[in-house]
Structure formats: structure tokens, C-alpha cells
Short mmCIF file of C-alpha atoms (C1' of nucleotides) in Angstrom, two decimals:
data_model
loop_
_atom_site.label_atom_id
_atom_site.label_comp_id
_atom_site.label_asym_id
_atom_site.label_seq_id
_atom_site.Cartn_x
_atom_site.Cartn_y
_atom_site.Cartn_z
CA MET Z 4 -0.17 0.00 -0.14
CA THR Z 5 1.44 3.31 -1.13
CA ALA Z 6 -0.61 6.05 0.77
CA THR Z 7 -0.04 9.53 -0.62
CA LEU Z 8 -0.08 12.67 1.28
CA SER Z 9 -2.00 16.03 0.15
CA LYS Z 10 0.03 18.72 -1.09
CA THR Z 11 -0.70 20.71 1.93
CA ARG Z 12 0.65 18.03 4.22
CA LEU Z 13 3.65 17.57 1.93
CA GLU Z 14 4.37 21.21 2.18
CA PHE Z 15 3.90 21.24 5.76
CA ILE Z 16 6.46 18.26 6.44
CA GLU Z 17 8.90 20.12 4.34
CA ALA Z 18 8.43 23.21 6.34
CA GLY Z 19 8.61 21.48 9.60
CA GLY Z 20 11.83 19.76 8.69
CA ARG Z 21 13.63 23.02 7.74
CA LEU Z 22 12.28 24.85 10.75
CA TRP Z 23 13.50 22.19 13.07
CA GLN Z 24 16.73 22.03 11.18
CA LEU Z 25 17.59 25.65 11.73
CA LEU Z 26 17.00 25.05 15.66
CA GLY Z 27 19.86 22.63 15.37
CA LEU Z 28 17.64 19.58 15.46
CA PRO Z 29 17.66 16.83 12.93
CA ARG Z 30 15.64 17.31 9.84
CA SER Z 31 13.94 14.13 9.70
CA THR Z 32 12.96 14.53 13.32
CA GLY Z 33 11.22 17.76 12.17
CA GLN Z 34 9.70 15.92 9.37
CA ILE Z 35 8.18 13.38 11.58
CA TYR Z 36 6.48 15.91 13.84
CA GLY Z 37 5.05 17.69 10.85
CA LEU Z 38 3.58 14.62 9.47
CA LEU Z 39 1.97 13.65 12.66
CA HIS Z 40 0.85 17.07 13.40
CA LEU Z 41 -1.37 17.11 10.25
CA SER Z 42 -2.39 13.85 10.47
CA PRO Z 43 -6.06 13.29 11.70
CA LYS Z 44 -5.21 9.88 12.84
CA PRO Z 45 -2.12 8.19 14.82
CA LEU Z 46 0.49 6.58 12.57
CA SER Z 47 2.60 3.55 12.92
CA LEU Z 48 6.28 3.34 12.72
CA ASP Z 49 5.92 1.73 9.39
CA GLU Z 50 3.62 4.18 7.84
CA ILE Z 51 5.80 7.04 9.06
CA ALA Z 52 8.79 5.51 7.53
CA ALA Z 53 6.80 4.80 4.22
CA LEU Z 54 5.40 8.33 4.03
CA LEU Z 55 8.39 10.09 4.58
CA SER Z 56 10.82 7.73 2.69
CA ILE Z 57 13.00 7.23 5.53
CA SER Z 58 14.29 3.90 7.20
CA LYS Z 59 12.52 2.49 10.18
CA ALA Z 60 15.48 2.87 12.04
CA SER Z 61 15.16 6.63 11.68
CA ALA Z 62 11.59 6.74 12.45
CA SER Z 63 12.37 4.75 15.63
CA THR Z 64 15.08 7.19 16.80
CA GLY Z 65 13.14 10.21 15.69
CA THR Z 66 9.86 9.19 17.51
CA ARG Z 67 11.78 8.51 20.64
CA GLN Z 68 13.56 11.81 20.46
CA LEU Z 69 10.13 13.45 19.98
CA ILE Z 70 8.67 11.84 22.65
CA SER Z 71 11.20 12.78 25.00
CA TRP Z 72 10.46 16.21 24.30
CA GLN Z 73 6.81 15.65 24.83
CA ALA Z 74 6.21 16.79 21.25
CA ILE Z 75 4.34 13.50 20.25
CA ARG Z 76 2.92 10.72 22.42
CA GLN Z 77 2.44 7.10 21.91
CA VAL Z 78 -1.01 5.91 21.56
CA TRP Z 79 -2.33 2.20 21.73
CA VAL Z 80 -4.81 1.29 19.15
CA GLN Z 81 -7.00 -1.51 20.49
CA GLY Z 82 -6.32 -4.92 18.63
CA ASP Z 83 -3.08 -3.87 17.08
CA ARG Z 84 0.05 -4.47 18.76
CA ARG Z 85 1.90 -2.02 16.73
CA ASP Z 86 3.05 1.26 18.36
CA TYR Z 87 1.05 4.57 17.39
CA PHE Z 88 1.98 8.12 17.47
CA GLU Z 89 0.18 11.44 17.35
CA SER Z 90 1.38 15.05 17.98
CA VAL Z 91 0.60 17.02 21.09
CA ALA Z 92 -2.01 19.36 19.71
CA ASP Z 93 -1.30 22.26 22.20
CA LEU Z 94 1.80 23.70 20.86
CA ARG Z 95 2.19 25.89 23.96
CA GLU Z 96 2.83 22.74 25.85
CA VAL Z 97 5.53 21.64 23.65
CA LEU Z 98 7.21 25.01 24.13
CA ARG Z 99 6.86 24.79 27.96
CA THR Z 100 8.46 21.47 28.04
CA ALA Z 101 11.00 22.44 25.65
CA TYR Z 102 11.96 25.28 27.98
CA HIS Z 103 11.93 23.19 30.93
CA THR Z 104 14.12 20.24 29.27
CA PHE Z 105 16.37 22.41 27.03
CA PHE Z 106 16.88 25.96 28.08
CA LYS Z 107 16.35 25.93 31.80
CA PRO Z 108 19.27 23.18 32.35
CA LYS Z 109 21.61 25.12 30.10
CA MET Z 110 20.76 28.32 31.73
CA GLU Z 111 21.70 26.56 35.06
CA LYS Z 112 24.66 25.05 33.83
CA THR Z 113 26.00 28.49 32.64
CA GLU Z 114 25.33 29.97 36.03
CA ASP Z 115 27.42 27.17 37.71
CA ARG Z 116 30.16 27.73 35.14
CA LEU Z 117 30.25 31.60 35.61
CA GLU Z 118 30.42 30.97 39.40
CA LEU Z 119 33.56 28.86 38.87
CA LEU Z 120 34.95 31.22 36.59
CA LEU Z 121 34.73 34.01 38.88
CA ALA Z 122 36.49 31.89 41.58
CA THR Z 123 39.38 31.04 39.15
CA LEU Z 124 39.70 34.77 38.50
CA GLU Z 125 39.65 35.76 42.17
CA ALA Z 126 42.43 32.99 42.61
CA GLU Z 127 44.52 34.41 39.83
CA HIS Z 128 44.15 37.75 41.20
CA LYS Z 129 45.18 36.76 44.80
CA SER Z 130 48.22 34.97 43.61
CA GLY Z 131 49.17 37.84 41.45
CA ASP Z 132 49.19 35.77 38.31
CA ILE Z 133 47.18 38.62 36.56
CA THR Z 134 47.51 42.46 36.82
CA LYS Z 135 44.94 44.38 38.73
CA ASP Z 136 43.87 45.91 35.28
CA GLU Z 137 43.05 42.51 33.80
CA TYR Z 138 41.22 41.41 37.05
CA ASP Z 139 39.18 44.52 37.22
CA PHE Z 140 38.40 44.32 33.27
CA CYS Z 141 37.43 40.45 33.50
CA ALA Z 142 35.44 40.80 36.57
CA LYS Z 143 33.42 43.52 35.02
CA ARG Z 144 32.82 41.43 31.82
CA LEU Z 145 31.89 38.56 33.78
CA GLY Z 146 29.46 40.51 36.09
CA GLY Z 147 27.91 41.83 33.18
CA ILE Z 148 27.24 38.22 31.74
CA ALA Z 149 25.98 37.01 34.92
CA SER Z 150 23.62 39.96 35.29
CA LEU Z 151 22.08 39.24 31.94
CA GLN Z 152 21.57 35.74 32.67
CA ASP Z 153 20.10 36.66 35.63
CA LYS Z 154 17.53 38.50 34.17
CA LEU Z 155 16.75 36.06 31.47
CA THR Z 156 15.92 33.39 33.86
CA LYS Z 157 13.55 35.42 35.38
CA VAL Z 158 11.99 36.98 32.34
CA LEU Z 159 11.58 33.80 30.13
CA PRO Z 160 9.21 31.81 32.33
CA LEU Z 161 7.36 34.93 32.76
CA ALA Z 162 6.74 35.25 29.02
CA GLU Z 163 5.12 31.94 28.89
CA LYS Z 164 2.18 33.49 30.67
CA PHE Z 165 1.40 35.54 27.63
CA LEU Z 166 1.06 32.76 25.02
CA MET N 1371 55.89 36.13 19.99
CA THR N 1372 53.99 33.64 21.72
CA ALA N 1373 51.50 35.53 24.17
CA THR N 1374 49.80 33.57 26.82
CA LEU N 1375 46.20 33.66 28.09
CA SER N 1376 45.26 33.68 31.95
CA LYS N 1377 43.41 30.58 33.17
CA THR N 1378 40.25 32.55 33.54
CA ARG N 1379 40.48 33.71 29.83
CA LEU N 1380 41.15 30.12 28.69
CA GLU N 1381 38.14 28.74 30.40
CA PHE N 1382 35.85 31.54 29.22
CA ILE N 1383 36.84 30.78 25.64
CA GLU N 1384 36.10 27.23 26.11
CA ALA N 1385 32.80 27.92 27.68
CA GLY N 1386 32.01 30.40 24.98
CA GLY N 1387 32.86 27.92 22.31
CA ARG N 1388 30.55 25.32 23.61
CA LEU N 1389 27.70 27.78 24.51
CA TRP N 1390 27.80 29.14 20.93
CA GLN N 1391 28.25 25.46 19.49
CA LEU N 1392 24.66 24.35 21.13
CA LEU N 1393 23.10 27.29 19.60
CA GLY N 1394 24.05 25.77 16.34
CA LEU N 1395 26.92 28.33 15.48
CA PRO N 1396 30.50 27.24 14.77
CA ARG N 1397 32.49 26.72 17.87
CA SER N 1398 35.41 28.73 16.72
CA THR N 1399 33.20 31.79 16.15
CA GLY N 1400 32.05 31.26 19.74
CA GLN N 1401 35.87 31.14 20.79
CA ILE N 1402 36.62 34.26 18.90
CA TYR N 1403 33.95 36.04 20.82
CA GLY N 1404 34.84 34.81 24.04
CA LEU N 1405 38.60 35.89 23.53
CA LEU N 1406 37.60 39.24 22.45
CA HIS N 1407 35.11 39.78 25.04
CA LEU N 1408 37.60 39.19 27.95
CA SER N 1409 40.30 41.18 26.14
CA PRO N 1410 41.17 44.68 27.48
CA LYS N 1411 42.41 45.70 24.18
CA PRO N 1412 41.32 45.09 20.57
CA LEU N 1413 43.17 42.06 18.71
CA SER N 1414 44.40 41.68 15.23
CA LEU N 1415 43.30 38.93 13.04
CA ASP N 1416 46.79 37.34 13.51
CA GLU N 1417 46.63 37.49 17.14
CA ILE N 1418 43.07 35.93 17.16
CA ALA N 1419 44.51 33.18 15.07
CA ALA N 1420 47.68 32.59 17.23
CA LEU N 1421 46.08 32.78 20.52
CA LEU N 1422 43.27 30.22 19.48
CA SER N 1423 45.45 28.31 17.50
CA ILE N 1424 43.35 28.33 14.48
CA SER N 1425 44.10 29.37 10.88
CA LYS N 1426 43.99 32.93 9.79
CA ALA N 1427 41.05 31.68 7.23
CA SER N 1428 38.93 30.73 10.31
CA ALA N 1429 39.82 34.01 12.13
CA SER N 1430 38.79 35.80 8.85
CA THR N 1431 35.52 34.16 8.45
CA GLY N 1432 34.72 34.14 12.13
CA THR N 1433 35.16 37.76 12.65
CA ARG N 1434 33.18 38.54 9.45
CA GLN N 1435 30.34 36.38 10.86
CA LEU N 1436 30.51 38.15 14.41
CA ILE N 1437 30.52 41.51 12.77
CA SER N 1438 27.44 40.80 10.66
CA TRP N 1439 25.73 39.88 13.70
CA GLN N 1440 27.12 43.21 15.37
CA ALA N 1441 28.68 41.05 18.27
CA ILE N 1442 31.95 42.42 17.48
CA ARG N 1443 33.24 45.60 15.65
CA GLN N 1444 36.13 46.49 13.96
CA VAL N 1445 38.30 49.25 15.04
CA TRP N 1446 41.42 51.14 13.74
CA VAL N 1447 44.54 51.57 15.63
CA GLN N 1448 46.46 54.69 14.43
CA GLY N 1449 49.50 53.94 12.52
CA ASP N 1450 48.68 50.34 12.13
CA ARG N 1451 47.16 48.97 9.05
CA ARG N 1452 46.05 45.91 10.36
CA ASP N 1453 42.25 45.24 11.30
CA TYR N 1454 41.49 45.17 15.10
CA PHE N 1455 38.62 43.63 16.72
CA GLU N 1456 36.77 44.25 19.88
CA SER N 1457 33.55 42.96 21.27
CA VAL N 1458 30.39 44.94 21.76
CA ALA N 1459 30.48 45.33 25.57
CA ASP N 1460 26.64 45.34 26.10
CA LEU N 1461 25.30 42.17 25.65
CA ARG N 1462 21.69 43.33 25.54
CA GLU N 1463 22.54 45.19 22.37
CA VAL N 1464 23.96 41.82 20.87
CA LEU N 1465 20.80 40.07 21.92
CA ARG N 1466 18.75 42.70 20.32
CA THR N 1467 20.51 42.58 16.96
CA ALA N 1468 20.52 38.88 17.05
CA TYR N 1469 16.70 39.10 17.42
CA HIS N 1470 16.30 41.53 14.52
CA THR N 1471 18.69 39.64 12.46
CA PHE N 1472 17.94 36.06 13.42
CA PHE N 1473 14.60 35.23 14.88
CA LYS N 1474 12.60 38.08 13.24
CA PRO N 1475 13.12 37.42 9.67
CA LYS N 1476 12.60 33.77 10.13
CA MET N 1477 9.24 34.44 11.89
CA GLU N 1478 8.23 36.53 9.02
CA LYS N 1479 9.20 33.82 6.69
CA THR N 1480 7.13 31.36 8.69
CA GLU N 1481 4.14 33.56 8.66
CA ASP N 1482 4.42 33.86 4.91
CA ARG N 1483 4.60 30.24 4.57
CA LEU N 1484 1.81 29.45 6.68
CA GLU N 1485 -0.26 31.81 4.44
CA LEU N 1486 0.47 30.09 1.37
CA LEU N 1487 0.04 26.68 2.99
CA LEU N 1488 -3.58 27.87 3.86
CA ALA N 1489 -4.09 29.04 0.48
CA THR N 1490 -3.00 25.59 -0.78
CA LEU N 1491 -5.23 24.10 1.66
CA GLU N 1492 -8.06 25.89 0.53
CA ALA N 1493 -7.42 25.22 -3.00
CA GLU N 1494 -7.36 21.73 -2.29
CA HIS N 1495 -10.50 21.91 -0.58
CA LYS N 1496 -12.32 23.46 -3.34
CA SER N 1497 -11.28 21.24 -6.02
CA GLY N 1498 -12.29 18.42 -3.85
CA ASP N 1499 -8.77 16.77 -3.54
CA ILE N 1500 -9.30 16.14 0.09
CA THR N 1501 -12.25 15.28 2.24
CA LYS N 1502 -13.98 17.85 4.31
CA ASP N 1503 -12.82 16.21 7.44
CA GLU N 1504 -9.09 16.37 6.59
CA TYR N 1505 -9.51 19.98 5.19
CA ASP N 1506 -11.30 20.93 8.72
CA PHE N 1507 -8.63 18.96 10.61
CA CYS N 1508 -5.66 20.59 8.67
CA ALA N 1509 -7.38 24.09 8.91
CA LYS N 1510 -7.45 23.71 12.57
CA ARG N 1511 -3.93 22.69 13.21
CA LEU N 1512 -2.56 25.28 10.88
CA GLY N 1513 -4.61 27.83 12.64
CA GLY N 1514 -3.19 27.04 15.98
CA ILE N 1515 0.35 27.34 14.71
CA ALA N 1516 -0.53 30.81 13.10
CA SER N 1517 -2.19 31.81 16.42
CA LEU N 1518 1.06 30.77 18.67
CA GLN N 1519 3.05 32.31 15.66
CA ASP N 1520 1.41 35.53 16.01
CA LYS N 1521 1.46 35.71 19.91
CA LEU N 1522 5.40 34.99 19.77
CA THR N 1523 6.12 38.03 17.60
CA LYS N 1524 4.34 40.21 19.91
CA VAL N 1525 5.68 38.96 23.28
CA LEU N 1526 9.46 38.65 22.24
CA PRO N 1527 10.11 42.23 21.31
CA LEU N 1528 8.19 43.04 24.50
CA ALA N 1529 10.39 40.81 26.75
CA GLU N 1530 13.61 42.77 25.53
CA LYS N 1531 12.34 45.88 27.59
CA PHE N 1532 12.81 43.66 30.86
CA LEU N 1533 16.54 42.95 30.32
"C1'" DC V 1218 7.09 -24.67 18.33
"C1'" DA V 1219 8.43 -22.98 13.91
"C1'" DA V 1220 7.48 -18.65 11.25
"C1'" DT V 1221 6.04 -13.68 11.39
"C1'" DT V 1222 5.80 -9.04 13.15
"C1'" DC V 1223 7.41 -5.55 15.61
"C1'" DG V 1224 10.79 -2.34 17.56
"C1'" DT V 1225 15.37 -1.33 18.91
"C1'" DT V 1226 20.32 -1.40 18.63
"C1'" DC V 1227 24.71 -0.63 16.39
"C1'" DA V 1228 28.46 -0.60 13.20
"C1'" DA V 1229 29.02 1.11 8.65
"C1'" DT V 1230 27.99 4.49 5.54
"C1'" DT V 1231 26.54 8.88 3.97
"C1'" DA V 1232 25.73 13.69 4.18
"C1'" DC V 1233 27.02 18.04 5.78
"C1'" DA V 1234 29.46 21.85 7.83
"C1'" DA V 1235 33.74 23.36 9.58
"C1'" DT V 1236 38.65 24.18 8.97
"C1'" DT V 1237 42.78 24.65 6.46
"C1'" DG V 1238 46.39 25.56 3.08
"C1'" DA V 1239 47.66 27.85 -0.85
"C1'" DA V 1240 46.86 31.45 -4.15
"C1'" DC V 1241 45.48 35.86 -5.03
"C1'" DG V 1242 44.85 41.19 -5.10
"C1'" DA V 1243 45.63 45.34 -2.75
"C1'" DA V 1244 48.01 48.09 -0.02
"C1'" DT V 1245 52.46 49.39 2.03
"C1'" DT V 1246 57.29 49.65 2.46
"C1'" DA V 1247 62.27 49.45 1.44
"C1'" DT U 878 59.53 48.46 -8.57
"C1'" DA U 879 60.50 44.53 -6.07
"C1'" DA U 880 59.65 42.72 -1.69
"C1'" DT U 881 56.53 42.37 2.33
"C1'" DT U 882 52.32 42.39 4.68
"C1'" DC U 883 47.50 41.82 5.09
"C1'" DG U 884 42.87 39.99 4.49
"C1'" DT U 885 39.94 37.35 1.61
"C1'" DT U 886 38.79 33.63 -0.94
"C1'" DC U 887 38.33 28.83 -2.58
"C1'" DA U 888 39.16 24.03 -3.55
"C1'" DA U 889 40.48 20.38 -0.64
"C1'" DT U 890 40.47 18.10 3.68
"C1'" DT U 891 38.98 16.95 8.04
"C1'" DG U 892 35.54 16.16 11.52
"C1'" DT U 893 31.00 15.33 13.11
"C1'" DA U 894 26.20 14.35 13.05
"C1'" DA U 895 22.63 11.97 10.44
"C1'" DT U 896 21.20 8.00 8.20
"C1'" DT U 897 20.73 3.26 7.07
"C1'" DG U 898 20.92 -2.04 6.65
"C1'" DA U 899 21.46 -5.95 9.25
"C1'" DA U 900 21.08 -8.45 13.11
"C1'" DC U 901 18.95 -9.17 17.29
"C1'" DG U 902 15.15 -10.06 21.38
"C1'" DA U 903 10.64 -10.17 22.46
"C1'" DA U 904 5.98 -10.83 21.47
"C1'" DT U 905 2.44 -12.69 18.58
"C1'" DT U 906 0.62 -15.87 15.47
"C1'" DG U 907 -0.56 -20.16 12.73
#
DNA sequence: CAATTCGTTCAATTACAATTGAACGAATTA
DNA sequence: TAATTCGTTCAATTGTAATTGAACGAATTG
């Protein structure tokens, strides 16, 4: 069986693939999401692979990625032992979990790293490895980054409320 | 002459490289920015290449990228015909131009693409290529995307004010 | 219980982007 | 004007991530 897709859905998949790609995520993963998001009914792994002309292996890894980001979910169709997938309809939900699983952890890591960096700088200052001028300059720049970082962590979660 | 960098600056460069990398930008470009941002004085292309142990070609393309994003600027040192570079101190400024040169155009492109997609869908509907149900479903999903897209374009520029 | 069906894993391949060396033109210097 | 110096470009290389085919275990079916 060679199911075909409407032009709209084909173009949407194409667009989804490119959009995700420029966010640094694999194109095929974006295509899977695009396919599912415009699909009225859940699709199986084999259907996904066939419709997108990708290997089943890619379909498998792609769906697992999307599930880990909670962009799609697995659904069970009674009387069928295959796995079926459907997209999470509410995109705001997807954005929210993306923030919590992607950005937030990264922000926190950056915060820690900055702390360490400031400590290193202090140490270098005390032991006389760097001049007072270099110390002052670096401290100022690092402070600027910390300040922005701080504000971002406060503003971003707030922005969510407006969506 | 083999100038050396303080530990702080080395680690900062390292961190900058990785940070930019996970935003999908070339590591070496991030390293150049890190180097310049903690450098009290402007640096020439050769200095950048030497300090980071990268080729001059990479330094050249990297700096040009950073300039196009207005993350660094070119400064002239009198009596020296070489190009010197320094980072833009105010990171909010960098963020702002990043928004305008990166995200905004992409958002607009997405908007246009959505319009086209909706038109295609209408056409398919009218010509009877797709069922009423498929039309309704796709229209709903596309509408949801358009709505989110719309809100994002309104909220993001606003968030800037809080930084 | 042999034969399918299904999903996953992994080594190998492929595709893509980053990096470089070498060559070049323009500007500067001796 | 010959020799340097400087920055850029580009073909070729390198490195990295995505993709795949083949093999596998588990579950299901005849």
C-alpha cells in the first residue's frame, strides 16, 4: 500500500523539517513531527517510514526523541500490537516542556560555570598571576554576563504566561 | 611572540565556544567572541589566530560572521594598517540585534509560509482533492500554529524591555 | 514450536558543515 | 618597482552528526 499525502501536508512536512533543522535539530525529526501534526489519525512506525521515505531505524529514533521532548505521544490502538504516534496538539505545551528540558538546564549550567570562572579569576588575582587591570576588566565583563543571565532566567518563564 | 592567556580567559573561551556551539553556531566563532570579550584591548586577525591556534582563514570568516551579527566591531588603531577587533560590551545590544537579524526574519518567513499553506489547503478543498474532514482538521492545526506564531511575534520584542 | 511481526540497537556509510593551506589582489614599504 | 604584509577566497580536507541496513530479542501468530 502506497498511501499518498495531500499537497498541503507535503509542504507542511517540508516546512517543519527545515524549521527544526535551523533550530539545530535533525531534519528528519522535524519531518516526523510535521507529518503527525497534520495527521487526523495516529500513525505507526512503518507508516511514518513509508510516508516520509526514511528507514524504520530513523523513524524509531526520531519518534523517541520527539517523545522525550513531549512533542508527540504514543497511543495504543486496540486490537493492534503496533505502536502508534500522534502529535501533542497544544503547541504551547510543547514550548513549555522544551523550555524546561532544553533551555532551563542549560541556563543553570551556565550559571554554575560563571561562578567557577569568577572563583578562578579571584584566585588568579590573589596569587598575582594577573594584573589588577586585567582582573578588574574581566570581573566587569563576567559580571555583565551574570547579570544578563540572571534577568533572562527571570523573564523567560514569565513570557510563557502571555502565550 | 607567543602570548599566553590567563586561566580565566582560557576557560571563558572554552565555555563561549561550547555555548555558541549548542546554539548551532560554529565553535570557533564562539571562541573568537569569548577571546575578544575578555580582552582589554582590541586584537588583530593574526593575534586571534595565534591565541586560539586556528588558521587565519577561520579567524577571518569568524570575525566577519560576528561583525554581521554585530557581536563584535572593527576598530582602527592609528599607525597600524591591520584590522583590529573588539567585542560589543553591552550584551543586551547583541541580543537585540540577534533578534532582529535572526529570529524576526525567520518568524516573518514562517508567517508567509503559513499563508501559502492555508491557500494551498483552500485550493485542495475547493477542488475536492481532500475530504471535508481532512480539510477541517488541517485548517484547525494550521490555525493553531498561526495563532502561536502571532503571539510570539508580539511577546518577544516586549520581553526585551525587561532586560 | 516454527514462522512472522514489531521495535530497537549498532557498526558502517553517507551527507554536511567546519577548517585549512595555498593562491590571490590590494595596499604598504624599502 | 621589487618585496612584504595583510585580508579574503576557494578547493580540498577533516571532523561530526545523521542515516541506514542488518542483526537481534521479544512478542505474537498459525
